Amino acid sequence: MHHLSLKAIANKLTKKEISAVELIQYFLDRINTHDKTLNSFVTVCEEQALQQAHAVDQLRNKKKLPYYAGIPIAQKDIFCTQGIKTSCGSKMLDNFIPPYNATVIEKFNQAGFITIGKTNMDEFAMGSSNESSFYGAVKNPWNITKVPGGSSGGSSAAIAARLAPVATGTDTGGSIRQPAALCNLTGLKPTYGRVSRYGMIAFASSLDQGGPMAKTAEDAAIMLNIMAGHDAKDSTCANNAVPDYTANLENPIKGLKIGLPKEYFSAQLDSNVAKQIEQVIQTYKNAGAEFIEISLPSSELAISAYYIIAPAEASSNLSRYDGVRYGYRCEDPKDLTDMYERSRSEGFGSEVKRRIIVGTYALSAGYYDAYYIKAQKIRRVIRDEFLTALNKVDVILSPTTPNTAFNIGEKVNVPVSMYLSDIYTIAVNLAGLPAISAPAGFINGLPLGFQLIGKHFAESTLLNAVHQYQKLTDWHTQSPEQYA
Ligand code: GLN
């Protein structure tokens, strides 16, 4: 049951081979058995989920339900869920119960999905390892001494251990693709503006984007069909028509032009990673794709520009947590200033504080031009270079991460080394492009991912290319032995 695709589960429900209550109970049991070790959930919605499942079963006898009604989904704890704690991995929001649903949550509810729990994440989505969470590190199901990636590491660990069939993630600089890669999943960061950010707790508003995390491109396409679309509640949400993302999955990819950025395939690339990626290239060649060398000369500046822009936006977004309106408030404040100061110093963890300090500094008078404006100029150059390259090719291929999952604790005290783990993903967010990560095989028993980057709003091309790859390979079908 836990290895099945969304379609296969929906089929069983429709044919009444299993009831929604049985299905939810089945996954709840798996969570109870395994999540003490993995720590992938902040909240398990046992009672609500069973109630909803019961309602689905009752309704199914009376009328036709949406095709996916009754299927469990794990929601990243960054999406506001009405009546269910939404912590964003922070002590600051440990007591926050939103009075409304994020648009993404609303859409999954309408499609009949049942939120089985809220997944652990790096605090305010700042991180690449899930170690900055107030609720503790998440373990990688492939090897519990390793990180599952971040910031959507709870979502990736939950799917990898088959505690939920699918999950949501958000990606500001790689947080869907990197954990997908480190846990052997398929994760898609849509074009900026494709998915509504309403009710998705803001980290860096010009970069944040929600997207699907799943075992396969097909499941991701089904999820994107539900998630994508205009939302009047988010002024940055695009008004482009939403295609059926499953419609082109079966198209042959003969003649697909794939760009290989020469800067990404330099001598610095780990030789084991290079070997696996070479196999991916070979598989695509066998399917008739053409490879063309391209150049993204400014991509080496992406991390530096991102670590000005993202903290600048974060410092502004996080100023709302002041202990007054909602969230954590310190005990016995002396006066107003004391309340602001202590609520924020006690409520935020160290990575969040580091970003607020960097961001505030970069935005301050006298430094604004030197750092923030400069970073924005680099951002524009990076975007233009991608667009020039994407005039020549349909998609760009790269590794998703420079290595497989690293040890828990290995990088916590070396922020720059942590930041470098997003070297292949961050530029994509600066350019607002869509990109997908999919399983590319294993190195010493740990999964590796490859990334395809597409043109703005060309999610269908990415999903089609990965689906075709997944028909020729079986990496994505493998799951960790302990959770078989
Ligand atoms: N790892 C990056 C950061 O720490 C990206 C995080 C994300 O995509 N949310 O900011």
PDB file of N, CA, C and O in Angstrom, residues 280-347:
ATOM      1  N   VAL A 280      22.886   9.351 -16.330  1.00  0.00           N
ATOM      2  CA  VAL A 280      21.613  10.028 -16.624  1.00  0.00           C
ATOM      3  C   VAL A 280      21.663  10.561 -18.062  1.00  0.00           C
ATOM      4  O   VAL A 280      20.720  10.381 -18.849  1.00  0.00           O
ATOM      5  N   ILE A 281      22.794  11.185 -18.396  1.00  0.00           N
ATOM      6  CA  ILE A 281      22.953  11.757 -19.742  1.00  0.00           C
ATOM      7  C   ILE A 281      22.818  10.640 -20.786  1.00  0.00           C
ATOM      8  O   ILE A 281      22.132  10.785 -21.797  1.00  0.00           O
ATOM      9  N   GLN A 282      23.450   9.495 -20.499  1.00  0.00           N
ATOM     10  CA  GLN A 282      23.391   8.374 -21.426  1.00  0.00           C
ATOM     11  C   GLN A 282      21.947   7.895 -21.625  1.00  0.00           C
ATOM     12  O   GLN A 282      21.526   7.620 -22.742  1.00  0.00           O
ATOM     13  N   THR A 283      21.210   7.827 -20.519  1.00  0.00           N
ATOM     14  CA  THR A 283      19.807   7.385 -20.616  1.00  0.00           C
ATOM     15  C   THR A 283      19.018   8.340 -21.504  1.00  0.00           C
ATOM     16  O   THR A 283      18.233   7.902 -22.358  1.00  0.00           O
ATOM     17  N   TYR A 284      19.234   9.627 -21.305  1.00  0.00           N
ATOM     18  CA  TYR A 284      18.530  10.608 -22.146  1.00  0.00           C
ATOM     19  C   TYR A 284      18.970  10.510 -23.606  1.00  0.00           C
ATOM     20  O   TYR A 284      18.155  10.637 -24.517  1.00  0.00           O
ATOM     21  N   LYS A 285      20.258  10.262 -23.812  1.00  0.00           N
ATOM     22  CA  LYS A 285      20.730  10.112 -25.198  1.00  0.00           C
ATOM     23  C   LYS A 285      20.042   8.919 -25.854  1.00  0.00           C
ATOM     24  O   LYS A 285      19.585   8.997 -26.995  1.00  0.00           O
ATOM     25  N   ASN A 286      19.935   7.823 -25.106  1.00  0.00           N
ATOM     26  CA  ASN A 286      19.282   6.632 -25.659  1.00  0.00           C
ATOM     27  C   ASN A 286      17.832   6.906 -26.015  1.00  0.00           C
ATOM     28  O   ASN A 286      17.273   6.290 -26.917  1.00  0.00           O
ATOM     29  N   ALA A 287      17.222   7.836 -25.284  1.00  0.00           N
ATOM     30  CA  ALA A 287      15.814   8.167 -25.570  1.00  0.00           C
ATOM     31  C   ALA A 287      15.694   9.205 -26.689  1.00  0.00           C
ATOM     32  O   ALA A 287      14.599   9.643 -27.017  1.00  0.00           O
ATOM     33  N   GLY A 288      16.840   9.604 -27.224  1.00  0.00           N
ATOM     34  CA  GLY A 288      16.797  10.496 -28.388  1.00  0.00           C
ATOM     35  C   GLY A 288      17.008  11.969 -28.085  1.00  0.00           C
ATOM     36  O   GLY A 288      16.835  12.817 -28.966  1.00  0.00           O
ATOM     37  N   ALA A 289      17.388  12.285 -26.845  1.00  0.00           N
ATOM     38  CA  ALA A 289      17.634  13.693 -26.524  1.00  0.00           C
ATOM     39  C   ALA A 289      18.993  14.126 -27.084  1.00  0.00           C
ATOM     40  O   ALA A 289      19.889  13.298 -27.267  1.00  0.00           O
ATOM     41  N   GLU A 290      19.098  15.410 -27.366  1.00  0.00           N
ATOM     42  CA  GLU A 290      20.368  15.968 -27.870  1.00  0.00           C
ATOM     43  C   GLU A 290      21.007  16.804 -26.788  1.00  0.00           C
ATOM     44  O   GLU A 290      20.309  17.542 -26.095  1.00  0.00           O
ATOM     45  N   PHE A 291      22.314  16.711 -26.680  1.00  0.00           N
ATOM     46  CA  PHE A 291      23.013  17.498 -25.655  1.00  0.00           C
ATOM     47  C   PHE A 291      23.838  18.617 -26.275  1.00  0.00           C
ATOM     48  O   PHE A 291      24.482  18.434 -27.303  1.00  0.00           O
ATOM     49  N   ILE A 292      23.761  19.775 -25.644  1.00  0.00           N
ATOM     50  CA  ILE A 292      24.454  20.951 -26.162  1.00  0.00           C
ATOM     51  C   ILE A 292      25.165  21.626 -24.991  1.00  0.00           C
ATOM     52  O   ILE A 292      24.551  21.815 -23.926  1.00  0.00           O
ATOM     53  N   GLU A 293      26.417  21.968 -25.180  1.00  0.00           N
ATOM     54  CA  GLU A 293      27.115  22.673 -24.097  1.00  0.00           C
ATOM     55  C   GLU A 293      26.648  24.120 -24.045  1.00  0.00           C
ATOM     56  O   GLU A 293      26.506  24.772 -25.070  1.00  0.00           O
ATOM     57  N   ILE A 294      26.358  24.595 -22.841  1.00  0.00           N
ATOM     58  CA  ILE A 294      25.970  25.991 -22.670  1.00  0.00           C
ATOM     59  C   ILE A 294      26.863  26.604 -21.597  1.00  0.00           C
ATOM     60  O   ILE A 294      27.644  25.893 -20.946  1.00  0.00           O
ATOM     61  N   SER A 295      26.712  27.920 -21.401  1.00  0.00           N
ATOM     62  CA  SER A 295      27.535  28.570 -20.384  1.00  0.00           C
ATOM     63  C   SER A 295      26.675  29.464 -19.506  1.00  0.00           C
ATOM     64  O   SER A 295      25.794  30.178 -19.990  1.00  0.00           O
ATOM     65  N   LEU A 296      26.903  29.358 -18.205  1.00  0.00           N
ATOM     66  CA  LEU A 296      26.242  30.232 -17.229  1.00  0.00           C
ATOM     67  C   LEU A 296      27.357  30.891 -16.411  1.00  0.00           C
ATOM     68  O   LEU A 296      27.580  30.535 -15.256  1.00  0.00           O
ATOM     69  N   PRO A 297      28.071  31.834 -17.029  1.00  0.00           N
ATOM     70  CA  PRO A 297      29.304  32.323 -16.410  1.00  0.00           C
ATOM     71  C   PRO A 297      29.129  32.954 -15.034  1.00  0.00           C
ATOM     72  O   PRO A 297      30.041  32.916 -14.213  1.00  0.00           O
ATOM     73  N   SER A 298      27.967  33.528 -14.756  1.00  0.00           N
ATOM     74  CA  SER A 298      27.815  34.227 -13.468  1.00  0.00           C
ATOM     75  C   SER A 298      27.251  33.345 -12.368  1.00  0.00           C
ATOM     76  O   SER A 298      26.982  33.823 -11.260  1.00  0.00           O
ATOM     77  N   SER A 299      27.052  32.055 -12.679  1.00  0.00           N
ATOM     78  CA  SER A 299      26.397  31.221 -11.668  1.00  0.00           C
ATOM     79  C   SER A 299      27.224  31.128 -10.384  1.00  0.00           C
ATOM     80  O   SER A 299      26.676  30.924  -9.305  1.00  0.00           O
ATOM     81  N   GLU A 300      28.545  31.329 -10.491  1.00  0.00           N
ATOM     82  CA  GLU A 300      29.351  31.252  -9.263  1.00  0.00           C
ATOM     83  C   GLU A 300      29.034  32.399  -8.296  1.00  0.00           C
ATOM     84  O   GLU A 300      29.392  32.350  -7.123  1.00  0.00           O
ATOM     85  N   LEU A 301      28.334  33.433  -8.791  1.00  0.00           N
ATOM     86  CA  LEU A 301      27.985  34.556  -7.912  1.00  0.00           C
ATOM     87  C   LEU A 301      26.637  34.353  -7.220  1.00  0.00           C
ATOM     88  O   LEU A 301      26.241  35.154  -6.370  1.00  0.00           O
ATOM     89  N   ALA A 302      25.950  33.278  -7.616  1.00  0.00           N
ATOM     90  CA  ALA A 302      24.563  33.109  -7.157  1.00  0.00           C
ATOM     91  C   ALA A 302      24.456  33.030  -5.633  1.00  0.00           C
ATOM     92  O   ALA A 302      23.597  33.679  -5.027  1.00  0.00           O
ATOM     93  N   ILE A 303      25.325  32.239  -5.016  1.00  0.00           N
ATOM     94  CA  ILE A 303      25.213  32.061  -3.564  1.00  0.00           C
ATOM     95  C   ILE A 303      25.445  33.390  -2.853  1.00  0.00           C
ATOM     96  O   ILE A 303      24.712  33.757  -1.934  1.00  0.00           O
ATOM     97  N   SER A 304      26.447  34.150  -3.291  1.00  0.00           N
ATOM     98  CA  SER A 304      26.720  35.439  -2.639  1.00  0.00           C
ATOM     99  C   SER A 304      25.537  36.382  -2.789  1.00  0.00           C
ATOM    100  O   SER A 304      25.141  37.051  -1.831  1.00  0.00           O
ATOM    101  N   ALA A 305      24.965  36.438  -3.995  1.00  0.00           N
ATOM    102  CA  ALA A 305      23.827  37.353  -4.205  1.00  0.00           C
ATOM    103  C   ALA A 305      22.631  36.907  -3.371  1.00  0.00           C
ATOM    104  O   ALA A 305      21.964  37.722  -2.724  1.00  0.00           O
ATOM    105  N   TYR A 306      22.397  35.593  -3.363  1.00  0.00           N
ATOM    106  CA  TYR A 306      21.262  35.050  -2.598  1.00  0.00           C
ATOM    107  C   TYR A 306      21.407  35.381  -1.117  1.00  0.00           C
ATOM    108  O   TYR A 306      20.421  35.735  -0.460  1.00  0.00           O
ATOM    109  N   TYR A 307      22.625  35.250  -0.582  1.00  0.00           N
ATOM    110  CA  TYR A 307      22.791  35.476   0.858  1.00  0.00           C
ATOM    111  C   TYR A 307      22.847  36.961   1.232  1.00  0.00           C
ATOM    112  O   TYR A 307      23.130  37.305   2.368  1.00  0.00           O
ATOM    113  N   ILE A 308      22.570  37.832   0.274  1.00  0.00           N
ATOM    114  CA  ILE A 308      22.219  39.220   0.576  1.00  0.00           C
ATOM    115  C   ILE A 308      20.698  39.382   0.428  1.00  0.00           C
ATOM    116  O   ILE A 308      20.015  39.854   1.339  1.00  0.00           O
ATOM    117  N   ILE A 309      20.179  38.937  -0.715  1.00  0.00           N
ATOM    118  CA  ILE A 309      18.756  39.193  -1.020  1.00  0.00           C
ATOM    119  C   ILE A 309      17.828  38.442  -0.054  1.00  0.00           C
ATOM    120  O   ILE A 309      16.897  39.035   0.505  1.00  0.00           O
ATOM    121  N   ALA A 310      18.092  37.133   0.139  1.00  0.00           N
ATOM    122  CA  ALA A 310      17.192  36.349   1.000  1.00  0.00           C
ATOM    123  C   ALA A 310      17.201  36.871   2.444  1.00  0.00           C
ATOM    124  O   ALA A 310      16.131  37.115   3.015  1.00  0.00           O
ATOM    125  N   PRO A 311      18.354  37.113   3.059  1.00  0.00           N
ATOM    126  CA  PRO A 311      18.318  37.671   4.418  1.00  0.00           C
ATOM    127  C   PRO A 311      17.689  39.065   4.461  1.00  0.00           C
ATOM    128  O   PRO A 311      17.001  39.400   5.429  1.00  0.00           O
ATOM    129  N   ALA A 312      17.914  39.889   3.419  1.00  0.00           N
ATOM    130  CA  ALA A 312      17.307  41.231   3.414  1.00  0.00           C
ATOM    131  C   ALA A 312      15.783  41.097   3.480  1.00  0.00           C
ATOM    132  O   ALA A 312      15.124  41.744   4.309  1.00  0.00           O
ATOM    133  N   GLU A 313      15.241  40.243   2.642  1.00  0.00           N
ATOM    134  CA  GLU A 313      13.787  40.072   2.640  1.00  0.00           C
ATOM    135  C   GLU A 313      13.319  39.418   3.940  1.00  0.00           C
ATOM    136  O   GLU A 313      12.271  39.756   4.483  1.00  0.00           O
ATOM    137  N   ALA A 314      14.115  38.482   4.441  1.00  0.00           N
ATOM    138  CA  ALA A 314      13.750  37.804   5.693  1.00  0.00           C
ATOM    139  C   ALA A 314      13.720  38.804   6.847  1.00  0.00           C
ATOM    140  O   ALA A 314      12.817  38.774   7.688  1.00  0.00           O
ATOM    141  N   SER A 315      14.707  39.708   6.877  1.00  0.00           N
ATOM    142  CA  SER A 315      14.763  40.642   8.008  1.00  0.00           C
ATOM    143  C   SER A 315      13.510  41.501   8.020  1.00  0.00           C
ATOM    144  O   SER A 315      12.984  41.845   9.073  1.00  0.00           O
ATOM    145  N   SER A 316      13.017  41.818   6.836  1.00  0.00           N
ATOM    146  CA  SER A 316      11.794  42.603   6.749  1.00  0.00           C
ATOM    147  C   SER A 316      10.561  41.740   7.084  1.00  0.00           C
ATOM    148  O   SER A 316       9.730  42.109   7.913  1.00  0.00           O
ATOM    149  N   ASN A 317      10.477  40.558   6.487  1.00  0.00           N
ATOM    150  CA  ASN A 317       9.323  39.680   6.747  1.00  0.00           C
ATOM    151  C   ASN A 317       9.208  39.275   8.214  1.00  0.00           C
ATOM    152  O   ASN A 317       8.104  39.160   8.756  1.00  0.00           O
ATOM    153  N   LEU A 318      10.338  39.033   8.846  1.00  0.00           N
ATOM    154  CA  LEU A 318      10.290  38.520  10.218  1.00  0.00           C
ATOM    155  C   LEU A 318      10.138  39.625  11.271  1.00  0.00           C
ATOM    156  O   LEU A 318      10.052  39.347  12.462  1.00  0.00           O
ATOM    157  N   SER A 319      10.071  40.883  10.804  1.00  0.00           N
ATOM    158  CA  SER A 319       9.882  41.964  11.775  1.00  0.00           C
ATOM    159  C   SER A 319       8.478  41.916  12.387  1.00  0.00           C
ATOM    160  O   SER A 319       8.225  42.527  13.419  1.00  0.00           O
ATOM    161  N   ARG A 320       7.577  41.170  11.750  1.00  0.00           N
ATOM    162  CA  ARG A 320       6.209  41.079  12.293  1.00  0.00           C
ATOM    163  C   ARG A 320       6.149  40.281  13.599  1.00  0.00           C
ATOM    164  O   ARG A 320       5.181  40.366  14.340  1.00  0.00           O
ATOM    165  N   TYR A 321       7.165  39.471  13.862  1.00  0.00           N
ATOM    166  CA  TYR A 321       7.133  38.667  15.094  1.00  0.00           C
ATOM    167  C   TYR A 321       7.690  39.508  16.237  1.00  0.00           C
ATOM    168  O   TYR A 321       8.892  39.543  16.470  1.00  0.00           O
ATOM    169  N   ASP A 322       6.780  40.209  16.904  1.00  0.00           N
ATOM    170  CA  ASP A 322       7.208  41.184  17.898  1.00  0.00           C
ATOM    171  C   ASP A 322       6.661  40.865  19.282  1.00  0.00           C
ATOM    172  O   ASP A 322       6.808  41.637  20.218  1.00  0.00           O
ATOM    173  N   GLY A 323       6.005  39.732  19.412  1.00  0.00           N
ATOM    174  CA  GLY A 323       5.454  39.353  20.714  1.00  0.00           C
ATOM    175  C   GLY A 323       4.129  40.030  21.014  1.00  0.00           C
ATOM    176  O   GLY A 323       3.522  39.787  22.059  1.00  0.00           O
ATOM    177  N   VAL A 324       3.664  40.896  20.113  1.00  0.00           N
ATOM    178  CA  VAL A 324       2.441  41.638  20.392  1.00  0.00           C
ATOM    179  C   VAL A 324       1.215  40.906  19.870  1.00  0.00           C
ATOM    180  O   VAL A 324       0.301  40.568  20.623  1.00  0.00           O
ATOM    181  N   ARG A 325       1.230  40.621  18.558  1.00  0.00           N
ATOM    182  CA  ARG A 325      -0.006  40.143  17.944  1.00  0.00           C
ATOM    183  C   ARG A 325      -0.210  38.648  18.049  1.00  0.00           C
ATOM    184  O   ARG A 325      -1.266  38.166  18.388  1.00  0.00           O
ATOM    185  N   TYR A 326       0.799  37.885  17.730  1.00  0.00           N
ATOM    186  CA  TYR A 326       0.680  36.430  17.851  1.00  0.00           C
ATOM    187  C   TYR A 326       2.069  35.870  17.972  1.00  0.00           C
ATOM    188  O   TYR A 326       3.055  36.576  17.794  1.00  0.00           O
ATOM    189  N   GLY A 327       2.152  34.596  18.270  1.00  0.00           N
ATOM    190  CA  GLY A 327       3.462  33.978  18.436  1.00  0.00           C
ATOM    191  C   GLY A 327       3.973  34.151  19.856  1.00  0.00           C
ATOM    192  O   GLY A 327       3.240  34.541  20.767  1.00  0.00           O
ATOM    193  N   TYR A 328       5.244  33.818  20.026  1.00  0.00           N
ATOM    194  CA  TYR A 328       5.855  33.775  21.350  1.00  0.00           C
ATOM    195  C   TYR A 328       5.967  35.164  21.990  1.00  0.00           C
ATOM    196  O   TYR A 328       6.310  36.129  21.326  1.00  0.00           O
ATOM    197  N   ARG A 329       5.655  35.247  23.268  1.00  0.00           N
ATOM    198  CA  ARG A 329       5.928  36.459  24.046  1.00  0.00           C
ATOM    199  C   ARG A 329       6.697  36.057  25.299  1.00  0.00           C
ATOM    200  O   ARG A 329       6.334  35.085  25.959  1.00  0.00           O
ATOM    201  N   CYS A 330       7.740  36.806  25.628  1.00  0.00           N
ATOM    202  CA  CYS A 330       8.562  36.453  26.790  1.00  0.00           C
ATOM    203  C   CYS A 330       7.749  36.608  28.078  1.00  0.00           C
ATOM    204  O   CYS A 330       6.734  37.295  28.104  1.00  0.00           O
ATOM    205  N   GLU A 331       8.233  36.001  29.139  1.00  0.00           N
ATOM    206  CA  GLU A 331       7.586  36.116  30.458  1.00  0.00           C
ATOM    207  C   GLU A 331       7.916  37.471  31.079  1.00  0.00           C
ATOM    208  O   GLU A 331       9.042  37.956  30.935  1.00  0.00           O
ATOM    209  N   ASP A 332       6.985  38.017  31.790  1.00  0.00           N
ATOM    210  CA  ASP A 332       7.181  39.221  32.617  1.00  0.00           C
ATOM    211  C   ASP A 332       8.030  40.329  31.998  1.00  0.00           C
ATOM    212  O   ASP A 332       9.074  40.699  32.551  1.00  0.00           O
ATOM    213  N   PRO A 333       7.636  40.854  30.860  1.00  0.00           N
ATOM    214  CA  PRO A 333       8.441  41.944  30.293  1.00  0.00           C
ATOM    215  C   PRO A 333       8.420  43.175  31.206  1.00  0.00           C
ATOM    216  O   PRO A 333       7.388  43.472  31.812  1.00  0.00           O
ATOM    217  N   LYS A 334       9.586  43.867  31.311  1.00  0.00           N
ATOM    218  CA  LYS A 334       9.704  45.083  32.132  1.00  0.00           C
ATOM    219  C   LYS A 334       8.938  46.221  31.488  1.00  0.00           C
ATOM    220  O   LYS A 334       8.278  47.002  32.133  1.00  0.00           O
ATOM    221  N   ASP A 335       9.123  46.342  30.171  1.00  0.00           N
ATOM    222  CA  ASP A 335       8.466  47.408  29.415  1.00  0.00           C
ATOM    223  C   ASP A 335       8.376  46.949  27.959  1.00  0.00           C
ATOM    224  O   ASP A 335       8.765  45.818  27.629  1.00  0.00           O
ATOM    225  N   LEU A 336       7.918  47.824  27.087  1.00  0.00           N
ATOM    226  CA  LEU A 336       7.681  47.445  25.694  1.00  0.00           C
ATOM    227  C   LEU A 336       8.973  46.997  24.990  1.00  0.00           C
ATOM    228  O   LEU A 336       9.006  45.963  24.321  1.00  0.00           O
ATOM    229  N   THR A 337      10.027  47.786  25.186  1.00  0.00           N
ATOM    230  CA  THR A 337      11.298  47.451  24.524  1.00  0.00           C
ATOM    231  C   THR A 337      11.808  46.099  25.009  1.00  0.00           C
ATOM    232  O   THR A 337      12.252  45.264  24.211  1.00  0.00           O
ATOM    233  N   ASP A 338      11.706  45.866  26.296  1.00  0.00           N
ATOM    234  CA  ASP A 338      12.137  44.602  26.864  1.00  0.00           C
ATOM    235  C   ASP A 338      11.323  43.451  26.247  1.00  0.00           C
ATOM    236  O   ASP A 338      11.862  42.388  25.925  1.00  0.00           O
ATOM    237  N   MET A 339      10.030  43.702  26.044  1.00  0.00           N
ATOM    238  CA  MET A 339       9.199  42.648  25.461  1.00  0.00           C
ATOM    239  C   MET A 339       9.628  42.322  24.030  1.00  0.00           C
ATOM    240  O   MET A 339       9.786  41.160  23.658  1.00  0.00           O
ATOM    241  N   TYR A 340       9.818  43.380  23.223  1.00  0.00           N
ATOM    242  CA  TYR A 340      10.288  43.145  21.844  1.00  0.00           C
ATOM    243  C   TYR A 340      11.598  42.365  21.858  1.00  0.00           C
ATOM    244  O   TYR A 340      11.758  41.359  21.177  1.00  0.00           O
ATOM    245  N   GLU A 341      12.531  42.879  22.662  1.00  0.00           N
ATOM    246  CA  GLU A 341      13.878  42.306  22.628  1.00  0.00           C
ATOM    247  C   GLU A 341      13.891  40.858  23.088  1.00  0.00           C
ATOM    248  O   GLU A 341      14.436  39.989  22.424  1.00  0.00           O
ATOM    249  N   ARG A 342      13.267  40.618  24.226  1.00  0.00           N
ATOM    250  CA  ARG A 342      13.354  39.245  24.753  1.00  0.00           C
ATOM    251  C   ARG A 342      12.477  38.274  23.977  1.00  0.00           C
ATOM    252  O   ARG A 342      12.839  37.118  23.789  1.00  0.00           O
ATOM    253  N   SER A 343      11.309  38.760  23.489  1.00  0.00           N
ATOM    254  CA  SER A 343      10.464  37.843  22.706  1.00  0.00           C
ATOM    255  C   SER A 343      11.230  37.379  21.476  1.00  0.00           C
ATOM    256  O   SER A 343      11.219  36.195  21.125  1.00  0.00           O
ATOM    257  N   ARG A 344      11.923  38.295  20.838  1.00  0.00           N
ATOM    258  CA  ARG A 344      12.649  37.932  19.625  1.00  0.00           C
ATOM    259  C   ARG A 344      13.924  37.153  19.930  1.00  0.00           C
ATOM    260  O   ARG A 344      14.238  36.187  19.230  1.00  0.00           O
ATOM    261  N   SER A 345      14.634  37.544  20.993  1.00  0.00           N
ATOM    262  CA  SER A 345      15.866  36.769  21.243  1.00  0.00           C
ATOM    263  C   SER A 345      15.571  35.390  21.795  1.00  0.00           C
ATOM    264  O   SER A 345      16.302  34.443  21.520  1.00  0.00           O
ATOM    265  N   GLU A 346      14.466  35.244  22.517  1.00  0.00           N
ATOM    266  CA  GLU A 346      14.128  33.907  23.027  1.00  0.00           C
ATOM    267  C   GLU A 346      13.362  33.074  21.990  1.00  0.00           C
ATOM    268  O   GLU A 346      13.437  31.850  21.990  1.00  0.00           O
ATOM    269  N   GLY A 347      12.627  33.744  21.104  1.00  0.00           N
ATOM    270  CA  GLY A 347      11.760  33.023  20.165  1.00  0.00           C
ATOM    271  C   GLY A 347      12.456  32.528  18.913  1.00  0.00           C
ATOM    272  O   GLY A 347      12.043  31.538  18.313  1.00  0.00           O
TER     273      GLY A 347
END
